[in-house]
Coordinates of C-alpha atoms and ligand atoms in Angstrom, one line a residue:
X1 CA 9.6 -24.9 13.3
X2 CA 8.4 -21.4 13.7
X3 CA 10.9 -20.2 11.0
X4 CA 10.3 -23.9 8.6
X5 CA 6.2 -23.2 8.7
X6 CA 7.2 -18.8 7.9
X7 CA 9.4 -19.7 4.6
X8 CA 7.2 -22.6 3.5
X9 CA 4.2 -20.8 3.0
X10 CA 5.4 -17.6 2.7
X11 CA 4.2 -16.7 -0.9
X12 CA 2.5 -14.3 -2.8
X13 CA -0.9 -14.0 -2.2
X14 CA -4.0 -12.0 -1.9
X15 CA -6.0 -10.2 1.0
X16 CA -9.5 -10.5 -0.2
X17 CA -11.0 -7.6 0.0
X18 CA -13.0 -9.3 -2.8
X19 CA -13.4 -12.6 -4.1
X20 CA -12.4 -12.7 -7.4
X21 CA -9.8 -10.4 -6.4
X22 CA -9.3 -7.8 -9.2
X23 CA -6.5 -8.8 -11.2
X24 CA -8.6 -11.8 -11.7
X25 CA -11.7 -10.3 -12.7
X26 CA -12.7 -11.0 -16.3
X27 CA -13.6 -7.6 -17.4
X28 CA -14.2 -9.3 -21.3
X29 CA -18.2 -9.9 -19.9
X30 CA -18.3 -6.5 -17.8
X31 CA -19.9 -3.7 -19.4
X32 CA -21.3 -0.2 -17.7
X33 CA -24.8 -1.3 -18.5
X34 CA -24.4 -5.0 -16.5
X35 CA -22.5 -2.5 -13.9
X36 CA -26.4 -0.9 -14.0
X37 CA -28.2 -3.4 -14.1
X38 CA -26.2 -4.7 -10.5
X39 CA -27.0 -1.8 -9.1
X40 CA -30.7 -1.6 -10.1
X41 CA -31.4 -4.9 -8.9
X42 CA -29.0 -5.4 -5.8
X43 CA -30.4 -2.1 -4.6
X44 CA -34.0 -2.8 -5.5
X45 CA -33.3 -6.3 -3.0
X46 CA -32.0 -4.7 -0.5
X47 CA -32.2 -0.9 0.6
X48 CA -35.5 -1.3 2.6
X49 CA -33.9 -4.0 4.7
X50 CA -30.7 -3.5 5.1
X51 CA -29.8 0.3 3.8
X52 CA -27.0 0.7 1.9
X53 CA -23.0 1.9 2.1
X54 CA -21.0 3.8 1.0
X55 CA -17.3 4.8 0.3
X56 CA -16.1 7.6 -1.0
X57 CA -12.1 7.6 -1.5
X58 CA -10.9 11.3 -1.3
X59 CA -7.4 10.8 -3.0
X60 CA -5.4 14.4 -2.1
X61 CA -2.2 14.3 0.1
X62 CA -0.2 17.1 1.2
X63 CA 3.2 15.0 1.4
X64 CA 3.9 11.4 0.0
X65 CA 4.8 8.8 2.4
X66 CA 7.1 6.3 0.7
X67 CA 4.6 3.0 2.1
X68 CA 2.3 3.6 0.7
X69 CA -0.2 1.6 -1.5
X70 CA -3.4 3.3 -1.5
X71 CA -4.6 5.4 -4.8
X72 CA -3.2 9.1 -4.2
X73 CA -2.5 12.7 -5.8
X74 CA -0.4 14.2 -3.8
X75 CA -0.5 18.5 -3.7
X76 CA -0.6 21.1 -1.9
X77 CA -2.3 23.3 -4.1
X78 CA -6.0 23.4 -1.8
X79 CA -8.4 24.2 -4.9
X80 CA -9.0 21.6 -5.8
X81 CA -11.0 20.1 -3.3
X82 CA -14.6 22.1 -4.4
X83 CA -14.4 21.0 -8.4
X84 CA -13.5 17.2 -6.9
X85 CA -16.7 17.2 -4.6
X86 CA -18.5 18.6 -7.2
X87 CA -17.4 15.4 -8.9
X88 CA -18.6 13.5 -6.8
X89 CA -21.5 14.9 -5.8
X90 CA -22.4 14.4 -9.5
X91 CA -21.3 11.5 -9.5
X92 CA -24.1 10.4 -6.5
X93 CA -26.5 12.3 -8.8
X94 CA -25.9 9.4 -11.6
X95 CA -26.4 6.8 -9.6
X96 CA -29.6 8.1 -7.4
X97 CA -31.5 8.7 -11.2
X98 CA -30.9 4.3 -11.0
X99 CA -33.0 3.9 -7.8
X100 CA -35.9 3.0 -7.9
X101 CA -36.7 4.8 -3.8
X102 CA -34.7 7.2 -1.7
X103 CA -31.4 5.3 -0.4
X104 CA -30.9 4.4 3.2
X105 CA -27.7 5.0 4.4
X106 CA -26.0 1.9 7.4
X107 CA -22.4 2.8 6.5
X108 CA -20.6 5.7 5.3
X109 CA -16.9 5.6 5.2
X110 CA -14.3 8.3 3.8
X111 CA -11.5 7.2 2.7
X112 CA -8.3 8.1 0.6
X113 CA -5.7 9.8 0.5
X114 CA -6.3 11.9 3.2
X115 CA -10.0 12.9 4.0
X116 CA -9.1 15.9 5.8
X117 CA -6.7 17.4 3.4
X118 CA -10.4 18.8 2.8
X119 CA -11.7 21.5 5.1
X120 CA -13.9 21.0 7.4
X121 CA -16.1 23.4 5.7
X122 CA -15.8 21.8 2.5
X123 CA -16.1 18.2 3.9
X124 CA -19.9 19.6 5.1
X125 CA -21.5 20.0 2.4
X126 CA -20.3 16.9 0.9
X127 CA -21.7 15.1 3.4
X128 CA -24.8 17.5 3.0
X129 CA -25.5 16.9 -0.9
X130 CA -25.2 13.2 0.1
X131 CA -28.2 13.1 2.8
X132 CA -30.6 16.0 1.0
X133 CA -31.5 12.6 -1.3
X134 CA -31.5 10.3 1.5
X135 CA -32.3 8.7 4.8
X136 CA -30.1 7.6 7.4
X137 CA -30.2 4.6 8.9
X138 CA -31.0 3.5 12.4
X139 CA -27.8 2.8 14.8
X140 CA -25.3 3.6 11.4
X141 CA -22.0 3.4 11.1
X142 CA -20.4 6.2 10.0
X143 CA -16.1 6.5 9.9
X144 CA -13.4 8.6 8.4
X145 CA -9.1 8.2 7.9
X146 CA -7.7 11.2 9.5
X147 CA -4.0 12.4 8.7
X148 CA -2.9 12.7 12.9
X149 CA -0.7 15.8 11.9
X150 CA -4.0 17.1 9.8
X151 CA -6.5 16.9 12.0
X152 CA -8.5 19.8 13.0
X153 CA -11.2 20.1 16.0
X154 CA -13.2 21.3 13.7
X155 CA -12.8 18.2 11.5
X156 CA -14.1 16.1 14.3
X157 CA -16.8 18.2 14.9
X158 CA -17.9 18.2 12.0
X159 CA -18.3 15.0 11.4
X160 CA -19.6 13.9 14.5
X161 CA -22.5 16.0 14.0
X162 CA -22.9 15.1 10.7
X163 CA -23.2 11.2 12.8
X164 CA -19.5 10.1 12.4
X165 CA -18.6 7.9 15.2
X166 CA -15.5 6.1 14.7
X167 CA -12.5 7.4 13.0
X168 CA -8.9 5.1 12.1
X169 CA -5.1 7.4 12.4
X170 CA -2.6 6.4 10.9
X171 CA -0.2 5.9 13.1
X172 CA 2.5 3.4 11.3
X173 CA 5.9 3.2 13.4
X174 CA 6.9 5.5 16.1
X175 CA 10.7 5.7 15.7
X176 CA 12.2 8.8 13.6
X177 CA 15.0 6.1 11.7
X178 CA 11.2 4.1 10.2
X179 CA 9.4 7.8 10.3
X180 CA 12.1 9.4 7.7
X181 CA 12.7 6.8 5.4
X182 CA 8.8 6.4 4.8
X183 CA 8.6 10.2 4.8
X184 CA 6.6 10.1 7.3
X185 CA 7.6 12.4 10.5
X186 CA 4.6 12.4 12.9
X187 CA 5.1 12.8 16.7
X188 CA 3.3 10.8 18.9
X189 CA 2.2 14.3 20.5
X190 CA -0.2 14.4 17.3
X191 CA -2.1 11.3 17.5
X192 CA -2.6 12.0 21.2
X193 CA -4.0 15.2 20.5
X194 CA -6.7 14.1 17.3
X195 CA -6.8 11.0 19.9
X196 CA -8.4 13.2 23.4
X197 CA -10.4 15.2 21.0
X198 CA -12.1 12.3 19.7
X199 CA -13.0 10.7 22.3
X200 CA -13.8 14.0 24.0
X201 CA -15.6 15.0 21.3
X202 CA -18.3 11.8 21.5
X203 CA -16.9 9.1 19.1
X204 CA -17.1 5.8 20.6
X205 CA -14.6 3.9 18.5
X206 CA -10.7 5.8 17.7
X207 CA -8.6 3.1 15.6
X208 CA -5.2 3.4 15.3
X209 CA -3.2 1.8 11.7
X210 CA 0.2 0.0 13.1
X211 CA 2.7 -1.4 10.5
X212 CA 5.0 -4.2 10.7
X213 CA 7.7 -5.3 8.0
X214 CA 8.8 -1.6 7.1
X215 CA 11.4 -0.2 5.6
X216 CA 14.7 -0.1 8.8
X217 CA 12.2 -1.2 11.6
X218 CA 13.3 -3.5 13.5
X219 CA 11.9 -5.7 16.5
X220 CA 12.3 -2.8 18.6
X221 CA 11.2 -0.2 16.7
X222 CA 7.5 -3.0 16.6
X223 CA 8.1 -2.8 20.6
X224 CA 8.7 0.8 21.6
X225 CA 5.2 1.8 18.5
X226 CA 2.6 -0.6 20.6
X227 CA 4.1 0.6 24.4
X228 CA 3.7 4.0 22.9
X229 CA -0.3 2.6 21.4
X230 CA -0.7 1.5 25.0
X231 CA -0.4 4.7 26.4
X232 CA -3.6 5.9 24.5
X233 CA -5.2 2.9 24.5
X234 CA -7.7 3.1 21.0
X235 CA -10.7 1.1 20.7
X236 CA -9.3 -0.7 17.5
X237 CA -5.5 -1.2 16.1
X238 CA -5.0 -2.6 12.8
X239 CA -1.6 -4.2 12.8
X240 CA -1.0 -4.8 9.1
X241 CA 2.2 -6.3 7.8
X242 CA 4.0 -4.0 5.5
X243 CA 2.7 -5.7 1.4
X244 CA 5.4 -5.1 -0.7
X245 CA 4.1 -3.6 -4.1
X246 CA 6.3 -1.0 -6.3
X247 CA 5.1 -2.2 -9.7
X248 CA 1.3 -0.7 -9.1
X249 CA 2.0 2.3 -11.0
X250 CA 2.6 5.9 -9.0
X251 CA 2.1 4.2 -6.0
X252 CA 5.1 5.8 -4.8
X253 CA 7.2 3.1 -2.6
X254 CA 10.6 3.9 -3.0
X255 CA 13.8 5.9 -1.7
X256 CA 14.8 2.3 0.2
X257 CA 16.0 -1.3 -1.5
X258 CA 14.7 -3.8 -0.9
X259 CA 17.8 -4.9 1.4
X260 CA 16.8 -2.7 3.8
X261 CA 13.3 -4.1 4.7
X262 CA 13.1 -7.7 7.5
X263 CA 13.0 -10.4 6.0
X264 CA 10.2 -12.8 6.1
X265 CA 11.0 -14.3 9.9
X266 CA 11.7 -10.9 11.2
X267 CA 8.7 -10.0 9.8
X268 CA 7.0 -13.0 11.4
X269 CA 8.9 -12.6 14.8
X270 CA 7.5 -8.7 14.4
X271 CA 4.1 -9.7 14.6
X272 CA 4.2 -12.8 17.0
X273 CA 5.6 -10.2 19.5
X274 CA 3.1 -7.5 18.5
X275 CA 0.2 -9.8 18.9
X276 CA 1.7 -11.6 22.3
X277 CA 2.2 -7.4 24.0
X278 CA -1.5 -6.2 22.6
X279 CA -3.4 -9.8 23.6
X280 CA -1.4 -8.8 27.1
X281 CA -3.2 -5.5 26.7
X282 CA -6.4 -6.6 26.8
X283 CA -6.9 -6.8 23.0
X284 CA -8.5 -9.3 21.1
X285 CA -7.9 -10.9 17.2
X286 CA -10.3 -9.7 14.8
X287 CA -10.0 -11.8 11.8
X288 CA -7.3 -11.3 10.1
X289 CA -4.7 -7.7 10.7
X290 CA -7.3 -6.5 13.2
X291 CA -7.9 -6.2 17.5
X292 CA -9.9 -5.0 19.2
X293 CA -10.8 -4.1 23.0
X294 CA -13.8 -5.9 24.6
X295 CA -16.2 -2.6 24.3
X296 CA -15.5 -2.0 20.0
X297 CA -18.3 -3.0 18.0
X298 CA -15.9 -4.3 16.2
X299 CA -15.6 -7.4 18.3
X300 CA -18.9 -6.8 19.3
X301 CA -19.5 -7.7 15.5
X302 CA -17.6 -11.5 16.2
X303 CA -19.7 -12.3 18.8
X304 CA -23.2 -11.5 17.4
X305 CA -21.5 -13.1 13.7
X306 CA -22.0 -10.0 12.0
X307 CA -18.8 -9.3 11.5
X308 CA -18.2 -8.6 7.4
X309 CA -15.4 -8.3 4.8
X310 CA -15.2 -5.7 2.4
X311 CA -13.1 -2.7 0.4
X312 CA -12.9 -0.9 2.9
X313 CA -11.4 -4.2 5.3
X314 CA -13.6 -5.3 8.2
X315 CA -16.9 -3.8 8.7
X316 CA -19.6 -4.3 11.6
X317 CA -22.5 -5.6 9.5
X318 CA -22.7 -6.8 6.0
X319 CA -24.9 -5.4 3.1
X320 CA -25.8 -6.4 0.0
X321 CA -25.0 -3.0 -2.1
X322 CA -21.9 -0.9 -0.7
X323 CA -21.2 2.2 -3.8
X324 CA -17.8 3.9 -4.0
X325 CA -18.0 7.0 -4.9
X326 CA -14.6 8.5 -6.3
X327 CA -11.9 8.2 -8.2
X328 CA -10.1 4.6 -8.1
X329 CA -13.1 4.0 -5.9
X330 CA -15.0 0.0 -6.1
X331 CA -18.3 -1.0 -5.4
X332 CA -20.2 -4.1 -4.9
X333 CA -23.5 -4.8 -6.0
X334 CA -23.3 -8.5 -4.5
X335 CA -23.7 -9.7 -8.0
X336 CA -21.1 -7.5 -9.9
X337 CA -17.8 -5.5 -8.8
X338 CA -17.1 -2.1 -10.6
X339 CA -13.8 0.0 -10.7
X340 CA -14.0 3.6 -11.2
X341 CA -11.1 4.9 -13.5
X342 CA -8.1 5.8 -11.5
X343 CA -6.9 9.1 -13.1
X344 CA -8.3 12.3 -10.8
X345 CA -8.3 14.4 -14.7
X346 CA -10.0 11.5 -15.7
X347 CA -12.6 11.0 -13.5
X348 CA -14.0 14.2 -13.5
X349 CA -14.2 14.8 -17.1
X350 CA -16.6 11.3 -17.6
X351 CA -18.7 12.9 -14.3
X352 CA -19.0 16.0 -16.0
X353 CA -20.7 14.3 -19.6
X354 CA -22.9 12.7 -17.1
X355 CA -21.5 9.4 -17.2
X356 CA -20.7 6.8 -14.3
X357 CA -16.9 6.5 -14.7
X358 CA -16.5 3.1 -14.0
X359 CA -14.3 1.1 -16.4
X360 CA -13.6 -2.4 -15.2
X361 CA -15.2 -4.7 -13.1
X362 CA -16.7 -8.4 -13.3
X363 CA -19.9 -10.4 -12.2
X364 CA -20.1 -13.4 -10.3
X365 CA -20.9 -16.6 -11.6
X366 CA -22.4 -19.8 -9.7
X367 CA -18.9 -21.2 -9.1
X368 CA -17.5 -17.2 -7.9
X369 CA -20.5 -16.4 -5.4
X370 CA -19.7 -19.6 -4.0
X371 CA -15.8 -19.1 -3.1
X372 CA -17.0 -15.6 -2.0
X373 CA -18.7 -17.3 1.1
X374 CA -16.3 -19.8 2.3
X375 CA -13.5 -17.3 1.8
X376 CA -16.0 -14.7 4.0
X377 CA -16.0 -16.9 6.3
X378 CA -12.8 -18.0 6.7
X379 CA -11.7 -14.5 7.0
X380 CA -14.5 -12.8 9.3
X381 CA -15.0 -16.2 11.8
X382 CA -11.8 -18.5 10.7
X383 CA -14.1 -21.3 9.9
X384 CA -16.3 -22.8 6.8
X385 CA -18.8 -25.1 6.7
X386 CA -20.4 -27.4 3.2
X387 CA -22.8 -29.0 5.4
X388 CA -25.6 -27.4 2.8
X389 CA -25.6 -28.5 -0.3
X390 CA -25.8 -24.8 -1.6
X391 CA -21.7 -24.8 -0.1
X392 CA -20.3 -26.6 -2.2
X393 CA -18.7 -27.0 -5.3
X394 CA -17.6 -29.7 -8.2
X395 CA -13.7 -29.1 -7.4
X396 CA -14.2 -28.8 -3.4
X397 CA -13.1 -32.7 -3.1
X398 CA -9.6 -31.5 -4.4
X399 CA -9.6 -28.1 -3.0
X400 CA -9.8 -30.4 0.5
X401 CA -7.2 -32.8 -0.9
X402 CA -4.2 -29.9 -1.1
X403 CA -5.2 -29.0 2.2
X404 CA -4.0 -32.0 4.0
X405 CA -0.6 -30.7 4.1
X406 CA -1.6 -27.9 6.1
X407 CA -3.9 -30.5 8.4
X408 CA 0.0 -31.7 8.7
X409 CA 1.6 -28.6 9.5
X410 CA -1.4 -27.7 12.6
X411 CA -3.0 -24.8 10.4
X412 CA -6.0 -25.8 10.3
X413 CA -8.6 -28.9 11.5
X414 CA -10.5 -29.9 8.9
X415 CA -13.4 -33.2 9.4
X416 CA -16.2 -34.1 6.8
X417 CA -18.0 -31.1 6.2
X418 CA -16.0 -28.1 8.2
X419 CA -12.7 -26.8 8.4
X420 CA -11.8 -24.4 11.1
X421 CA -8.3 -22.6 10.8
X422 CA -6.2 -23.0 14.6
X423 CA -4.5 -21.0 16.8
X424 CA -1.8 -21.7 14.8
X425 CA -2.9 -21.1 11.5
X426 CA -4.0 -17.6 12.6
X427 CA -1.5 -16.0 10.6
X428 CA -1.3 -18.2 7.0
X429 CA -5.5 -17.6 6.9
X430 CA -4.8 -15.9 3.1
X431 CA -2.7 -19.2 2.8
X432 CA -5.5 -21.6 3.4
X433 CA -7.4 -18.9 1.7
X434 CA -5.7 -19.2 -1.1
X435 CA -6.4 -22.8 -1.9
X436 CA -10.3 -22.4 -2.7
X437 CA -9.2 -19.7 -4.8
X438 CA -10.0 -21.5 -8.0
X439 CA -9.4 -18.8 -10.2
X440 CA -6.2 -18.2 -9.0
X441 CA -5.5 -21.5 -9.6
X442 CA -6.6 -22.0 -12.9
X443 CA -4.2 -19.2 -14.1
X444 CA -1.1 -18.6 -11.3
X445 CA 0.6 -15.4 -12.8
X446 CA 3.4 -15.3 -14.8
X447 CA 5.5 -12.5 -12.9
X448 CA 3.6 -11.0 -9.3
X449 CA 0.6 -9.7 -8.3
X450 CA -0.3 -9.6 -4.7
X451 CA 2.3 -9.2 -1.7
X452 CA 3.4 -11.9 0.4
X453 CA 1.7 -13.2 2.5
X454 CA 4.0 -13.2 5.6
Ligands
LIG501 C1 -5.3 6.7 3.3 S1 -4.3 5.9 4.7 C2 -5.3 6.7 6.2 C3 -5.7 8.0 6.5 C4 -3.8 9.5 6.4 N1 -4.2 9.2 4.2 C5 -3.1 8.6 6.7 O1 -2.0 8.4 6.0 O2 -2.8 9.0 7.9 C6 -4.8 3.8 4.8 C7 -4.2 3.2 5.5 O3 -3.5 1.8 4.8 C8 -2.2 1.7 5.4 N2 -1.8 1.2 4.2 C9 -0.7 2.3 3.2 N3 0.1 1.4 2.6 C10 0.4 1.0 2.9 C11 1.1 -1.0 3.1 N4 1.8 -0.6 1.6 N5 1.0 -2.1 3.0 C12 0.5 -2.3 4.9 N6 -0.8 -0.7 5.0 C13 -0.7 0.3 3.9 C14 -1.8 2.8 6.4 O4 -1.8 2.5 8.2 C15 -2.7 3.8 6.7 O5 -2.8 4.1 7.6
LIG502 S1 -0.1 7.0 3.6 FE1 -1.7 8.1 4.2 S2 -1.1 10.7 3.7 FE2 0.4 9.3 3.0 S3 0.6 8.9 1.4 FE3 -0.3 7.4 1.8 S4 -3.0 8.4 2.0 FE4 -1.7 9.6 1.9

């Protein structure tokens, strides 16, 4: 039964870090002027009340991991650090000119690439430059992505002194066979060293990223990786399904063949086994791909119903306005999305001419806003409701009809006003969201745009 479900529901589908998803943005209605309008409106509506979120993309890595789907630039030349950070600060200044008051930073995330490619000193200069013209909110939530092989005590201490209390480390898998296949040799002692050090300094949440479905990975590799992870008991764990998206330009997924990847049924078994092991160890599954201890703020966010999802993934609280700085970064003004150019030189060049480097985006219409709410509800709370008239849309009856099959398969429960994803349906949350994704249904892609849902 389980394997029938896997083959039935294993289709290409979005991970819904946004709705509309990036390939469905209507770039024709979008312009830099429109983006700025959305920024000005959203900032003035929300800054005083809830503060803003800031995402800073730091794209450099010293070595290419051949599974990686992120936007990165591989180099060993650290002279790139200063000019890049100067561009980020200049981009920030371009936004400060649009803000009607001093921004209040509630959430800040350094992602990449590898933020710890940059020296601690340079990261401090960046943050001081950002904070000079901003106020830090009460109970801020500051986090960064650290590479276990190059995160130093100086990185951890400097960022902690700047207000960071959360760090997530890319672990992926502890087995040499898999590590060789993904070109990422990373011994357990390195992960232990940076995990222990972060705790010693005072970080309240240390996260580890694990992936199942990697090339040459077998179920016993997943079991071993989770056994090792349990020795360190990180506060949260991202347990991602490997997203195979080799058609994305420059992502470097190579060095292995499709045939070297586990099948969908094997992947599902890896997920089920991993989930069971994590739950036995005291982790609670959160939304999609995530597990947390009950003491972690992500679990508390579920309890307090404040869990939110945006381009950073899951976050503890929602801000209406999220600004993305740096190459390829995406911003979300709630009324619109805007993405920066993806090439480092082009990014630096535009910013040096005092041009906000956003090159594409989407203005959300009323239908988009409604569907976005339902998708966020399902991704964060595993349920949604259309009891209130304001949550209904024209095609809702057809959407619900489409879900009948998922109901028959036991993946969801629906009544007249509410939909709930069952425990059995949990691995298929992306599929349930796809039923609400009217843009995807109206315009089925001719080539594959998204990774498979299993
Ligand atoms: C930017 S990286 C983490 C920071 C640092 N560069 C490192 O590698 O340790 C963010 C995370 O995205 C996840 N990731 C990247 N490519 C992925 C893919 N193709 N499928 C699933 N997860 C992926 C990995 O778990 C990775 O740790
Ligand atoms: S996984 Fe991390 S270190 Fe490896 S290429 Fe991707 S961003 Fe760089």
